[in-house]
PDB file of N, CA and C in Angstrom:
ATOM      1  N   MET A 156      73.266  -0.038 -69.108  1.00 81.00           N
ATOM      2  CA  MET A 156      73.448  -1.391 -68.594  1.00 81.00           C
ATOM      3  C   MET A 156      73.959  -1.292 -67.156  1.00 81.00           C
ATOM      4  N   TYR A 157      73.318  -2.028 -66.274  1.00 89.00           N
ATOM      5  CA  TYR A 157      73.688  -1.993 -64.855  1.00 89.00           C
ATOM      6  C   TYR A 157      74.327  -3.309 -64.445  1.00 89.00           C
ATOM      7  N   LYS A 158      75.276  -3.197 -63.531  1.00 92.00           N
ATOM      8  CA  LYS A 158      75.982  -4.373 -63.025  1.00 92.00           C
ATOM      9  C   LYS A 158      76.230  -4.158 -61.539  1.00 92.00           C
ATOM     10  N   ILE A 159      76.060  -5.212 -60.764  1.00 94.00           N
ATOM     11  CA  ILE A 159      76.308  -5.143 -59.329  1.00 94.00           C
ATOM     12  C   ILE A 159      77.813  -5.047 -59.080  1.00 94.00           C
ATOM     13  N   LYS A 160      78.196  -4.150 -58.186  1.00 91.00           N
ATOM     14  CA  LYS A 160      79.603  -3.992 -57.830  1.00 91.00           C
ATOM     15  C   LYS A 160      80.135  -5.316 -57.283  1.00 91.00           C
ATOM     16  N   GLU A 161      81.310  -5.665 -57.719  1.00 88.00           N
ATOM     17  CA  GLU A 161      81.934  -6.920 -57.304  1.00 88.00           C
ATOM     18  C   GLU A 161      82.082  -6.986 -55.790  1.00 88.00           C
ATOM     19  N   GLY A 162      81.788  -8.141 -55.229  1.00 86.00           N
ATOM     20  CA  GLY A 162      81.940  -8.355 -53.796  1.00 86.00           C
ATOM     21  C   GLY A 162      80.675  -8.149 -52.989  1.00 86.00           C
ATOM     22  N   LEU A 163      79.640  -7.591 -53.614  1.00 91.00           N
ATOM     23  CA  LEU A 163      78.388  -7.373 -52.889  1.00 91.00           C
ATOM     24  C   LEU A 163      77.478  -8.586 -53.033  1.00 91.00           C
ATOM     25  N   GLN A 164      76.800  -8.910 -51.957  1.00 89.00           N
ATOM     26  CA  GLN A 164      75.886 -10.050 -51.962  1.00 89.00           C
ATOM     27  C   GLN A 164      74.583  -9.677 -51.285  1.00 89.00           C
ATOM     28  N   LEU A 165      73.513 -10.251 -51.796  1.00 93.00           N
ATOM     29  CA  LEU A 165      72.207 -10.084 -51.175  1.00 93.00           C
ATOM     30  C   LEU A 165      72.007 -11.242 -50.209  1.00 93.00           C
ATOM     31  N   ARG A 166      71.676 -10.911 -48.983  1.00 90.00           N
ATOM     32  CA  ARG A 166      71.424 -11.923 -47.958  1.00 90.00           C
ATOM     33  C   ARG A 166      70.006 -11.752 -47.449  1.00 90.00           C
ATOM     34  N   LYS A 167      69.363 -12.873 -47.163  1.00 92.00           N
ATOM     35  CA  LYS A 167      68.038 -12.824 -46.554  1.00 92.00           C
ATOM     36  C   LYS A 167      68.160 -13.384 -45.148  1.00 92.00           C
ATOM     37  N   ILE A 168      67.764 -12.568 -44.188  1.00 88.00           N
ATOM     38  CA  ILE A 168      67.789 -12.983 -42.788  1.00 88.00           C
ATOM     39  C   ILE A 168      66.366 -12.845 -42.278  1.00 88.00           C
ATOM     40  N   GLY A 169      65.755 -13.975 -42.019  1.00 90.00           N
ATOM     41  CA  GLY A 169      64.340 -13.974 -41.661  1.00 90.00           C
ATOM     42  C   GLY A 169      63.533 -13.475 -42.838  1.00 90.00           C
ATOM     43  N   SER A 170      62.784 -12.417 -42.639  1.00 91.00           N
ATOM     44  CA  SER A 170      61.993 -11.855 -43.733  1.00 91.00           C
ATOM     45  C   SER A 170      62.636 -10.579 -44.286  1.00 91.00           C
ATOM     46  N   HIS A 171      63.875 -10.305 -43.888  1.00 92.00           N
ATOM     47  CA  HIS A 171      64.557  -9.077 -44.305  1.00 92.00           C
ATOM     48  C   HIS A 171      65.679  -9.389 -45.286  1.00 92.00           C
ATOM     49  N   TYR A 172      65.841  -8.499 -46.264  1.00 96.00           N
ATOM     50  CA  TYR A 172      66.927  -8.597 -47.231  1.00 96.00           C
ATOM     51  C   TYR A 172      67.959  -7.530 -46.920  1.00 96.00           C
ATOM     52  N   MET A 173      69.231  -7.895 -47.094  1.00 92.00           N
ATOM     53  CA  MET A 173      70.316  -6.946 -46.872  1.00 92.00           C
ATOM     54  C   MET A 173      71.388  -7.146 -47.936  1.00 92.00           C
ATOM     55  N   ILE A 174      71.998  -6.044 -48.339  1.00 91.00           N
ATOM     56  CA  ILE A 174      73.168  -6.094 -49.205  1.00 91.00           C
ATOM     57  C   ILE A 174      74.375  -5.944 -48.294  1.00 91.00           C
ATOM     58  N   VAL A 175      75.312  -6.878 -48.415  1.00 87.00           N
ATOM     59  CA  VAL A 175      76.534  -6.837 -47.612  1.00 87.00           C
ATOM     60  C   VAL A 175      77.735  -7.027 -48.528  1.00 87.00           C
ATOM     61  N   GLU A 176      78.882  -6.609 -48.049  1.00 84.00           N
ATOM     62  CA  GLU A 176      80.117  -6.801 -48.790  1.00 84.00           C
ATOM     63  C   GLU A 176      80.824  -8.029 -48.235  1.00 84.00           C
ATOM     64  N   ALA A 177      81.177  -8.935 -49.128  1.00 74.00           N
ATOM     65  CA  ALA A 177      81.874 -10.157 -48.725  1.00 74.00           C
ATOM     66  C   ALA A 177      83.256 -10.180 -49.378  1.00 74.00           C
ATOM     67  N   CYS A 178      84.244 -10.519 -48.586  1.00 65.00           N
ATOM     68  CA  CYS A 178      85.612 -10.593 -49.076  1.00 65.00           C
ATOM     69  C   CYS A 178      86.303 -11.773 -48.403  1.00 65.00           C
ATOM     70  N   ASN A 179      86.860 -12.657 -49.186  1.00 57.00           N
ATOM     71  CA  ASN A 179      87.556 -13.832 -48.674  1.00 57.00           C
ATOM     72  C   ASN A 179      86.705 -14.633 -47.693  1.00 57.00           C
ATOM     73  N   GLY A 180      85.428 -14.761 -48.012  1.00 61.00           N
ATOM     74  CA  GLY A 180      84.537 -15.549 -47.173  1.00 61.00           C
ATOM     75  C   GLY A 180      84.037 -14.832 -45.932  1.00 61.00           C
ATOM     76  N   GLN A 181      84.499 -13.617 -45.696  1.00 56.00           N
ATOM     77  CA  GLN A 181      84.084 -12.835 -44.535  1.00 56.00           C
ATOM     78  C   GLN A 181      83.097 -11.757 -44.973  1.00 56.00           C
ATOM     79  N   VAL A 182      82.141 -11.450 -44.117  1.00 57.00           N
ATOM     80  CA  VAL A 182      81.161 -10.417 -44.416  1.00 57.00           C
ATOM     81  C   VAL A 182      81.522  -9.159 -43.658  1.00 57.00           C
ATOM     82  N   ASN A 183      81.611  -8.056 -44.384  1.00 55.00           N
ATOM     83  CA  ASN A 183      81.888  -6.750 -43.787  1.00 55.00           C
ATOM     84  C   ASN A 183      80.544  -6.131 -43.403  1.00 55.00           C
ATOM     85  N   MET A 184      80.294  -5.970 -42.118  1.00 59.00           N
ATOM     86  CA  MET A 184      79.020  -5.443 -41.640  1.00 59.00           C
ATOM     87  C   MET A 184      79.062  -3.932 -41.398  1.00 59.00           C
ATOM     88  N   SER A 185      80.131  -3.260 -41.817  1.00 63.00           N
ATOM     89  CA  SER A 185      80.203  -1.822 -41.594  1.00 63.00           C
ATOM     90  C   SER A 185      79.268  -1.051 -42.520  1.00 63.00           C
ATOM     91  N   ASN A 186      79.008  -1.568 -43.703  1.00 74.00           N
ATOM     92  CA  ASN A 186      78.066  -0.957 -44.636  1.00 74.00           C
ATOM     93  C   ASN A 186      77.032  -2.002 -45.032  1.00 74.00           C
ATOM     94  N   VAL A 187      75.882  -1.916 -44.421  1.00 85.00           N
ATOM     95  CA  VAL A 187      74.795  -2.853 -44.696  1.00 85.00           C
ATOM     96  C   VAL A 187      73.610  -2.044 -45.201  1.00 85.00           C
ATOM     97  N   TYR A 188      73.011  -2.503 -46.269  1.00 91.00           N
ATOM     98  CA  TYR A 188      71.872  -1.819 -46.860  1.00 91.00           C
ATOM     99  C   TYR A 188      70.675  -2.752 -46.805  1.00 91.00           C
ATOM    100  N   SER A 189      69.597  -2.310 -46.187  1.00 93.00           N
ATOM    101  CA  SER A 189      68.405  -3.152 -46.107  1.00 93.00           C
ATOM    102  C   SER A 189      67.502  -2.855 -47.297  1.00 93.00           C
ATOM    103  N   LEU A 190      66.833  -3.891 -47.777  1.00 95.00           N
ATOM    104  CA  LEU A 190      65.958  -3.790 -48.943  1.00 95.00           C
ATOM    105  C   LEU A 190      64.581  -4.339 -48.614  1.00 95.00           C
ATOM    106  N   ASN A 191      63.565  -3.741 -49.226  1.00 96.00           N
ATOM    107  CA  ASN A 191      62.245  -4.348 -49.141  1.00 96.00           C
ATOM    108  C   ASN A 191      62.147  -5.423 -50.228  1.00 96.00           C
ATOM    109  N   ASP A 192      61.029  -6.117 -50.281  1.00 96.00           N
ATOM    110  CA  ASP A 192      60.872  -7.221 -51.231  1.00 96.00           C
ATOM    111  C   ASP A 192      61.019  -6.769 -52.683  1.00 96.00           C
ATOM    112  N   THR A 193      60.472  -5.609 -53.009  1.00 96.00           N
ATOM    113  CA  THR A 193      60.542  -5.113 -54.383  1.00 96.00           C
ATOM    114  C   THR A 193      61.980  -4.781 -54.768  1.00 96.00           C
ATOM    115  N   ALA A 194      62.697  -4.099 -53.905  1.00 97.00           N
ATOM    116  CA  ALA A 194      64.096  -3.767 -54.180  1.00 97.00           C
ATOM    117  C   ALA A 194      64.935  -5.039 -54.303  1.00 97.00           C
ATOM    118  N   ALA A 195      64.652  -6.031 -53.463  1.00 97.00           N
ATOM    119  CA  ALA A 195      65.377  -7.306 -53.551  1.00 97.00           C
ATOM    120  C   ALA A 195      65.107  -7.989 -54.887  1.00 97.00           C
ATOM    121  N   LEU A 196      63.877  -7.907 -55.370  1.00 96.00           N
ATOM    122  CA  LEU A 196      63.530  -8.483 -56.674  1.00 96.00           C
ATOM    123  C   LEU A 196      64.339  -7.801 -57.781  1.00 96.00           C
ATOM    124  N   ILE A 197      64.409  -6.480 -57.736  1.00 97.00           N
ATOM    125  CA  ILE A 197      65.185  -5.737 -58.731  1.00 97.00           C
ATOM    126  C   ILE A 197      66.656  -6.140 -58.665  1.00 97.00           C
ATOM    127  N   TRP A 198      67.205  -6.206 -57.455  1.00 96.00           N
ATOM    128  CA  TRP A 198      68.614  -6.585 -57.257  1.00 96.00           C
ATOM    129  C   TRP A 198      68.882  -7.974 -57.833  1.00 96.00           C
ATOM    130  N   GLN A 199      67.991  -8.913 -57.547  1.00 96.00           N
ATOM    131  CA  GLN A 199      68.166 -10.280 -58.040  1.00 96.00           C
ATOM    132  C   GLN A 199      68.131 -10.329 -59.565  1.00 96.00           C
ATOM    133  N   HIS A 200      67.262  -9.552 -60.176  1.00 96.00           N
ATOM    134  CA  HIS A 200      67.195  -9.537 -61.636  1.00 96.00           C
ATOM    135  C   HIS A 200      68.447  -8.903 -62.254  1.00 96.00           C
ATOM    136  N   ILE A 201      69.004  -7.894 -61.609  1.00 96.00           N
ATOM    137  CA  ILE A 201      70.264  -7.329 -62.101  1.00 96.00           C
ATOM    138  C   ILE A 201      71.345  -8.409 -62.032  1.00 96.00           C
ATOM    139  N   GLY A 202      71.370  -9.146 -60.933  1.00 94.00           N
ATOM    140  CA  GLY A 202      72.345 -10.219 -60.760  1.00 94.00           C
ATOM    141  C   GLY A 202      72.222 -11.326 -61.787  1.00 94.00           C
ATOM    142  N   LYS A 203      71.015 -11.507 -62.327  1.00 92.00           N
ATOM    143  CA  LYS A 203      70.777 -12.527 -63.350  1.00 92.00           C
ATOM    144  C   LYS A 203      71.036 -12.010 -64.756  1.00 92.00           C
ATOM    145  N   GLY A 204      71.460 -10.748 -64.864  1.00 90.00           N
ATOM    146  CA  GLY A 204      71.795 -10.200 -66.169  1.00 90.00           C
ATOM    147  C   GLY A 204      70.761  -9.249 -66.740  1.00 90.00           C
ATOM    148  N   CYS A 205      69.686  -9.008 -66.032  1.00 77.00           N
ATOM    149  CA  CYS A 205      68.677  -8.027 -66.450  1.00 77.00           C
ATOM    150  C   CYS A 205      69.274  -6.658 -66.177  1.00 77.00           C
ATOM    151  N   ALA A 206      69.712  -5.963 -67.193  1.00 73.00           N
ATOM    152  CA  ALA A 206      70.444  -4.727 -66.957  1.00 73.00           C
ATOM    153  C   ALA A 206      69.753  -3.498 -67.513  1.00 73.00           C
ATOM    154  N   ASP A 207      68.564  -3.644 -68.004  1.00 90.00           N
ATOM    155  CA  ASP A 207      67.827  -2.541 -68.603  1.00 90.00           C
ATOM    156  C   ASP A 207      66.672  -2.160 -67.688  1.00 90.00           C
ATOM    157  N   SER A 208      66.470  -0.871 -67.454  1.00 94.00           N
ATOM    158  CA  SER A 208      65.412  -0.441 -66.532  1.00 94.00           C
ATOM    159  C   SER A 208      64.026  -0.879 -67.005  1.00 94.00           C
ATOM    160  N   GLY A 209      63.817  -0.959 -68.299  1.00 95.00           N
ATOM    161  CA  GLY A 209      62.538  -1.439 -68.825  1.00 95.00           C
ATOM    162  C   GLY A 209      62.294  -2.898 -68.482  1.00 95.00           C
ATOM    163  N   GLU A 210      63.321  -3.721 -68.618  1.00 95.00           N
ATOM    164  CA  GLU A 210      63.214  -5.149 -68.246  1.00 95.00           C
ATOM    165  C   GLU A 210      62.956  -5.296 -66.752  1.00 95.00           C
ATOM    166  N   LEU A 211      63.648  -4.492 -65.971  1.00 96.00           N
ATOM    167  CA  LEU A 211      63.471  -4.551 -64.526  1.00 96.00           C
ATOM    168  C   LEU A 211      62.060  -4.123 -64.131  1.00 96.00           C
ATOM    169  N   ALA A 212      61.547  -3.084 -64.771  1.00 97.00           N
ATOM    170  CA  ALA A 212      60.184  -2.622 -64.492  1.00 97.00           C
ATOM    171  C   ALA A 212      59.168  -3.694 -64.891  1.00 97.00           C
ATOM    172  N   ALA A 213      59.412  -4.375 -65.995  1.00 96.00           N
ATOM    173  CA  ALA A 213      58.518  -5.458 -66.424  1.00 96.00           C
ATOM    174  C   ALA A 213      58.498  -6.581 -65.392  1.00 96.00           C
ATOM    175  N   ALA A 214      59.651  -6.877 -64.812  1.00 96.00           N
ATOM    176  CA  ALA A 214      59.717  -7.909 -63.773  1.00 96.00           C
ATOM    177  C   ALA A 214      58.920  -7.491 -62.544  1.00 96.00           C
ATOM    178  N   VAL A 215      58.987  -6.209 -62.198  1.00 97.00           N
ATOM    179  CA  VAL A 215      58.208  -5.694 -61.065  1.00 97.00           C
ATOM    180  C   VAL A 215      56.712  -5.806 -61.374  1.00 97.00           C
ATOM    181  N   CYS A 216      56.336  -5.438 -62.588  1.00 96.00           N
ATOM    182  CA  CYS A 216      54.923  -5.540 -63.001  1.00 96.00           C
ATOM    183  C   CYS A 216      54.422  -6.981 -62.945  1.00 96.00           C
ATOM    184  N   GLU A 217      55.279  -7.898 -63.346  1.00 96.00           N
ATOM    185  CA  GLU A 217      54.908  -9.314 -63.337  1.00 96.00           C
ATOM    186  C   GLU A 217      54.720  -9.835 -61.912  1.00 96.00           C
ATOM    187  N   ALA A 218      55.537  -9.363 -61.001  1.00 96.00           N
ATOM    188  CA  ALA A 218      55.497  -9.849 -59.623  1.00 96.00           C
ATOM    189  C   ALA A 218      54.417  -9.152 -58.791  1.00 96.00           C
ATOM    190  N   TYR A 219      54.119  -7.913 -59.128  1.00 96.00           N
ATOM    191  CA  TYR A 219      53.175  -7.123 -58.335  1.00 96.00           C
ATOM    192  C   TYR A 219      52.150  -6.481 -59.263  1.00 96.00           C
ATOM    193  N   ALA A 220      51.002  -6.197 -58.755  1.00 91.00           N
ATOM    194  CA  ALA A 220      49.957  -5.533 -59.532  1.00 91.00           C
ATOM    195  C   ALA A 220      50.246  -4.036 -59.548  1.00 91.00           C
ATOM    196  N   VAL A 221      51.101  -3.628 -60.492  1.00 95.00           N
ATOM    197  CA  VAL A 221      51.501  -2.227 -60.578  1.00 95.00           C
ATOM    198  C   VAL A 221      51.555  -1.808 -62.046  1.00 95.00           C
ATOM    199  N   ASP A 222      51.242  -0.570 -62.292  1.00 96.00           N
ATOM    200  CA  ASP A 222      51.268   0.016 -63.633  1.00 96.00           C
ATOM    201  C   ASP A 222      52.713   0.124 -64.116  1.00 96.00           C
ATOM    202  N   MET A 223      52.938  -0.100 -65.411  1.00 97.00           N
ATOM    203  CA  MET A 223      54.293  -0.067 -65.977  1.00 97.00           C
ATOM    204  C   MET A 223      54.954   1.295 -65.760  1.00 97.00           C
ATOM    205  N   ALA A 224      54.219   2.378 -65.925  1.00 97.00           N
ATOM    206  CA  ALA A 224      54.807   3.713 -65.739  1.00 97.00           C
ATOM    207  C   ALA A 224      55.267   3.913 -64.295  1.00 97.00           C
ATOM    208  N   ASP A 225      54.456   3.451 -63.339  1.00 97.00           N
ATOM    209  CA  ASP A 225      54.838   3.557 -61.923  1.00 97.00           C
ATOM    210  C   ASP A 225      56.046   2.680 -61.627  1.00 97.00           C
ATOM    211  N   ALA A 226      56.039   1.456 -62.166  1.00 97.00           N
ATOM    212  CA  ALA A 226      57.156   0.532 -61.945  1.00 97.00           C
ATOM    213  C   ALA A 226      58.446   1.107 -62.519  1.00 97.00           C
ATOM    214  N   LEU A 227      58.378   1.668 -63.716  1.00 97.00           N
ATOM    215  CA  LEU A 227      59.566   2.229 -64.351  1.00 97.00           C
ATOM    216  C   LEU A 227      60.106   3.407 -63.545  1.00 97.00           C
ATOM    217  N   ARG A 228      59.237   4.270 -63.074  1.00 97.00           N
ATOM    218  CA  ARG A 228      59.653   5.411 -62.252  1.00 97.00           C
ATOM    219  C   ARG A 228      60.337   4.924 -60.973  1.00 97.00           C
ATOM    220  N   ASP A 229      59.736   3.929 -60.310  1.00 96.00           N
ATOM    221  CA  ASP A 229      60.300   3.406 -59.063  1.00 96.00           C
ATOM    222  C   ASP A 229      61.633   2.702 -59.294  1.00 96.00           C
ATOM    223  N   VAL A 230      61.717   1.921 -60.374  1.00 97.00           N
ATOM    224  CA  VAL A 230      62.964   1.220 -60.700  1.00 97.00           C
ATOM    225  C   VAL A 230      64.072   2.229 -60.971  1.00 97.00           C
ATOM    226  N   GLU A 231      63.788   3.238 -61.762  1.00 97.00           N
ATOM    227  CA  GLU A 231      64.815   4.230 -62.087  1.00 97.00           C
ATOM    228  C   GLU A 231      65.264   5.000 -60.852  1.00 97.00           C
ATOM    229  N   ARG A 232      64.341   5.277 -59.941  1.00 97.00           N
ATOM    230  CA  ARG A 232      64.703   5.955 -58.697  1.00 97.00           C
ATOM    231  C   ARG A 232      65.607   5.054 -57.848  1.00 97.00           C
ATOM    232  N   GLN A 233      65.259   3.763 -57.777  1.00 97.00           N
ATOM    233  CA  GLN A 233      66.072   2.828 -56.997  1.00 97.00           C
ATOM    234  C   GLN A 233      67.458   2.668 -57.597  1.00 97.00           C
ATOM    235  N   LEU A 234      67.539   2.551 -58.907  1.00 97.00           N
ATOM    236  CA  LEU A 234      68.834   2.416 -59.575  1.00 97.00           C
ATOM    237  C   LEU A 234      69.705   3.644 -59.336  1.00 97.00           C
ATOM    238  N   ALA A 235      69.109   4.824 -59.392  1.00 96.00           N
ATOM    239  CA  ALA A 235      69.869   6.056 -59.149  1.00 96.00           C
ATOM    240  C   ALA A 235      70.418   6.084 -57.725  1.00 96.00           C
ATOM    241  N   GLU A 236      69.616   5.622 -56.774  1.00 96.00           N
ATOM    242  CA  GLU A 236      70.067   5.586 -55.375  1.00 96.00           C
ATOM    243  C   GLU A 236      71.229   4.610 -55.213  1.00 96.00           C
ATOM    244  N   TRP A 237      71.084   3.416 -55.776  1.00 95.00           N
ATOM    245  CA  TRP A 237      72.164   2.428 -55.677  1.00 95.00           C
ATOM    246  C   TRP A 237      73.429   2.914 -56.352  1.00 95.00           C
ATOM    247  N   LYS A 238      73.267   3.601 -57.485  1.00 95.00           N
ATOM    248  CA  LYS A 238      74.437   4.123 -58.191  1.00 95.00           C
ATOM    249  C   LYS A 238      75.124   5.192 -57.337  1.00 95.00           C
ATOM    250  N   ALA A 239      74.349   6.048 -56.703  1.00 95.00           N
ATOM    251  CA  ALA A 239      74.920   7.089 -55.842  1.00 95.00           C
ATOM    252  C   ALA A 239      75.693   6.488 -54.664  1.00 95.00           C
ATOM    253  N   PHE A 240      75.225   5.337 -54.151  1.00 92.00           N
ATOM    254  CA  PHE A 240      75.910   4.663 -53.055  1.00 92.00           C
ATOM    255  C   PHE A 240      77.073   3.799 -53.539  1.00 92.00           C
ATOM    256  N   GLY A 241      77.243   3.678 -54.859  1.00 91.00           N
ATOM    257  CA  GLY A 241      78.323   2.872 -55.409  1.00 91.00           C
ATOM    258  C   GLY A 241      78.045   1.376 -55.386  1.00 91.00           C
ATOM    259  N   LEU A 242      76.787   0.986 -55.298  1.00 93.00           N
ATOM    260  CA  LEU A 242      76.426  -0.428 -55.231  1.00 93.00           C
ATOM    261  C   LEU A 242      76.308  -1.067 -56.609  1.00 93.00           C
ATOM    262  N   ILE A 243      76.003  -0.249 -57.616  1.00 94.00           N
ATOM    263  CA  ILE A 243      75.937  -0.744 -58.993  1.00 94.00           C
ATOM    264  C   ILE A 243      76.767   0.160 -59.879  1.00 94.00           C
ATOM    265  N   GLU A 244      77.151  -0.406 -61.004  1.00 88.00           N
ATOM    266  CA  GLU A 244      77.955   0.357 -61.978  1.00 88.00           C
ATOM    267  C   GLU A 244      77.167   0.467 -63.260  1.00 88.00           C
TER     268      GLU A 244
END
């Protein structure tokens, strides 16, 4: 089960998505992570309570014309990266 680290928010600026840390209404810009559309979709689904890599891969398949095996591999790789950066628990 995956959960977004408390205090992190996804922001969209123009056509770009970024993860930023917000505290007391202020945004900390020292650690900013940019996301493509697919990664932003995964992040949003985690935020909505989708915490299983299979569910997340299904959401990617629904949004994009991609094979489930490819989606699952990509989702798991993205989750591992976010976990290594401490963005998800």
